[in-house]
PDB file of C-alpha atoms in Angstrom:
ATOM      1  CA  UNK A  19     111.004 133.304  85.427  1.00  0.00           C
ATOM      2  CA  UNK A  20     112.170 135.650  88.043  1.00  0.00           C
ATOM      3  CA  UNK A  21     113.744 132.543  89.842  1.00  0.00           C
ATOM      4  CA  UNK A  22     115.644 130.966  86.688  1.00  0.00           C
ATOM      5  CA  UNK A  23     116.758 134.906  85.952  1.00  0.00           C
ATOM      6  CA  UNK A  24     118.081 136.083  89.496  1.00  0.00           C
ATOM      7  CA  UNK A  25     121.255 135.275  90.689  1.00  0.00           C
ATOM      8  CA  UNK A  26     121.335 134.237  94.404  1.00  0.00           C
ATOM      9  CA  UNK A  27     119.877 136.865  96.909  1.00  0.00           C
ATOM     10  CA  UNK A  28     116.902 138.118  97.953  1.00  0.00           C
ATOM     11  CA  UNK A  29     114.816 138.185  94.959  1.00  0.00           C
ATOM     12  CA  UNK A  30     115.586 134.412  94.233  1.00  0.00           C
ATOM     13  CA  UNK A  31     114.434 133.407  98.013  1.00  0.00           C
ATOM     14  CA  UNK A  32     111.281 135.585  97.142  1.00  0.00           C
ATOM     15  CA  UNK A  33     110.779 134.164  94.050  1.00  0.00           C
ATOM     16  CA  UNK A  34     111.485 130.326  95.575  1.00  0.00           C
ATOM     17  CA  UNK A  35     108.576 131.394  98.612  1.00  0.00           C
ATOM     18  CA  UNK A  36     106.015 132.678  96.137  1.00  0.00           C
ATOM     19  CA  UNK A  37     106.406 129.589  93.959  1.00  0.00           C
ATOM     20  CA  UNK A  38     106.560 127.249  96.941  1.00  0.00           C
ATOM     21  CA  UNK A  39     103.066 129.338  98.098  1.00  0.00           C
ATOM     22  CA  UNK A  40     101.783 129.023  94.709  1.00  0.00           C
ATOM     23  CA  UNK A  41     102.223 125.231  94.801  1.00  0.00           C
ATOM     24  CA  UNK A  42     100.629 124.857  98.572  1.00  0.00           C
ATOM     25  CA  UNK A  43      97.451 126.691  97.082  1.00  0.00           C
ATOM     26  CA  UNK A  44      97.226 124.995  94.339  1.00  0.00           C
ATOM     27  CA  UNK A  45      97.289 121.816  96.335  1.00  0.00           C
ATOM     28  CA  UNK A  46      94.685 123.567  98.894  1.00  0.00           C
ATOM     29  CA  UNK A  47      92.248 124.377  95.475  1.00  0.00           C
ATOM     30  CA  UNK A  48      92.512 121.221  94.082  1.00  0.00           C
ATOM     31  CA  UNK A  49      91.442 119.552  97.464  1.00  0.00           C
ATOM     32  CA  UNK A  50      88.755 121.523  98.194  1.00  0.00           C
ATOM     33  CA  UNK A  51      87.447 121.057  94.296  1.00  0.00           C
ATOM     34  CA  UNK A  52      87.959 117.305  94.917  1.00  0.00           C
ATOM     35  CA  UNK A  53      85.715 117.562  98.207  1.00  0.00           C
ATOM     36  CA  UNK A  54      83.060 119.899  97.052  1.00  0.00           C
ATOM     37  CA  UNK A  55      82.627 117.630  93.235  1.00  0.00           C
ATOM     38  CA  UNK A  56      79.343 115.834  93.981  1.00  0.00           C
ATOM     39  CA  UNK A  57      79.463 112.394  94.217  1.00  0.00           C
ATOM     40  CA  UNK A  58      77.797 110.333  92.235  1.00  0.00           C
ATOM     41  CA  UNK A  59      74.650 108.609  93.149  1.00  0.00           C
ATOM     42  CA  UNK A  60      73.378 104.921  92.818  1.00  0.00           C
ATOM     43  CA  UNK A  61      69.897 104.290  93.286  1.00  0.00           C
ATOM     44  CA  UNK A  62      68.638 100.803  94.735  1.00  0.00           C
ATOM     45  CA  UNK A  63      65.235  99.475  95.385  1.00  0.00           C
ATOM     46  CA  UNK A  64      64.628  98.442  99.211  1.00  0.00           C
ATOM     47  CA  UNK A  65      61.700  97.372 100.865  1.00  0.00           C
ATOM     48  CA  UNK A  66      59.633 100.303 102.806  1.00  0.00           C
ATOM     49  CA  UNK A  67      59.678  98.068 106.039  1.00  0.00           C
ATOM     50  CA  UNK A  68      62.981  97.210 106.020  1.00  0.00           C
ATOM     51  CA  UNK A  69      63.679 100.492 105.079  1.00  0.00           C
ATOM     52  CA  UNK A  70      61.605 102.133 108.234  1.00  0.00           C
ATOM     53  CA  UNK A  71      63.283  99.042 110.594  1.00  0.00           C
ATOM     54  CA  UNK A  72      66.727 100.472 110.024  1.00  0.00           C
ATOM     55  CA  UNK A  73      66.005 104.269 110.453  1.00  0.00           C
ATOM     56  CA  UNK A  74      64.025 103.331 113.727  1.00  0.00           C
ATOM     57  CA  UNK A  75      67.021 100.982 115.111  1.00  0.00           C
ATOM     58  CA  UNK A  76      69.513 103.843 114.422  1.00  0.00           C
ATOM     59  CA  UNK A  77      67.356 106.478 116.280  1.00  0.00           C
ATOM     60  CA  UNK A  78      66.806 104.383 119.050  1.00  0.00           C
ATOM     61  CA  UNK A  79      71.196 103.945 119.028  1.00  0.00           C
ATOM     62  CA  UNK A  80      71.546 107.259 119.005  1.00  0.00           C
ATOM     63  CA  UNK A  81      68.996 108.756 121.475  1.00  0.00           C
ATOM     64  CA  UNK A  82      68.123 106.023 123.905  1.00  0.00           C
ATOM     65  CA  UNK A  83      66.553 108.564 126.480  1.00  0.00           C
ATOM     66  CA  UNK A  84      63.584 108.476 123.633  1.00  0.00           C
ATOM     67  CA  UNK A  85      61.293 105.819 123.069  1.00  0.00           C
ATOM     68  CA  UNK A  86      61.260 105.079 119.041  1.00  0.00           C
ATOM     69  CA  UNK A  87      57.903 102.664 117.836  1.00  0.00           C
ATOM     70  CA  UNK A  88      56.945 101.805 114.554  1.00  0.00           C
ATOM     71  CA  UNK A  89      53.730 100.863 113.829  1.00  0.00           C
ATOM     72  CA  UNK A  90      51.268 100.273 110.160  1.00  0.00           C
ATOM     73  CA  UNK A  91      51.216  97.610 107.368  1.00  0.00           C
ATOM     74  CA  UNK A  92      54.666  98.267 105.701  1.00  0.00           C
ATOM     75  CA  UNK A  93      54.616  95.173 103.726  1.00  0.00           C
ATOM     76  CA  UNK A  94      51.267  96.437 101.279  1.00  0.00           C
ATOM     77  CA  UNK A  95      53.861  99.691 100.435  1.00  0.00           C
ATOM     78  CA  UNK A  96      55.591  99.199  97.380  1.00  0.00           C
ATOM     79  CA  UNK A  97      59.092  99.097  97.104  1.00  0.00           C
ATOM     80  CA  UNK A  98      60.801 102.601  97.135  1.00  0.00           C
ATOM     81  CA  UNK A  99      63.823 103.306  95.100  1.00  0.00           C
ATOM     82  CA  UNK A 100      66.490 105.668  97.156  1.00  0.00           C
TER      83      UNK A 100
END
């Protein structure tokens, strides 16, 4: 309103940086909403083994100073859902 009222001068550029403010945070609020709106989940079935196979290949990629082992009957687990 103030911008569409004021003839050219210093409370038009005020009123042109407050809008042009108003529009950056609105932009900045509805990014952050968009980040923080959980996402949502799908649930499959996987076997245990294959399950415990992948979690001990990735630690053993990401810390290879450690020595990662696996070791039990996976195969008489039932199938977990995640």
């Amino acid at each position: 309103m103030i911008r569409s009222e004021s003839p050219s001068g210093d409370t038009r550029e005020s009123a042109e940086r407050i809008l042009d403010q108003t529009r950056a945070l609105t932009h900045v609020v509805t990014e952050f909403l968009r980040f923080a709106k959980p996402l949502e989940i799908c649930y499959e079935t996987v076997p245990v083994e294959a399950l415990i196979e992948r979690v001990a290949e990735e630690l053993r990629e990401s810390a290879p100073q450690c020595s990662v082992e696996r070791a039990g009957a996976f195969s008489d687990l039932p199938e977990t859902r995640l």
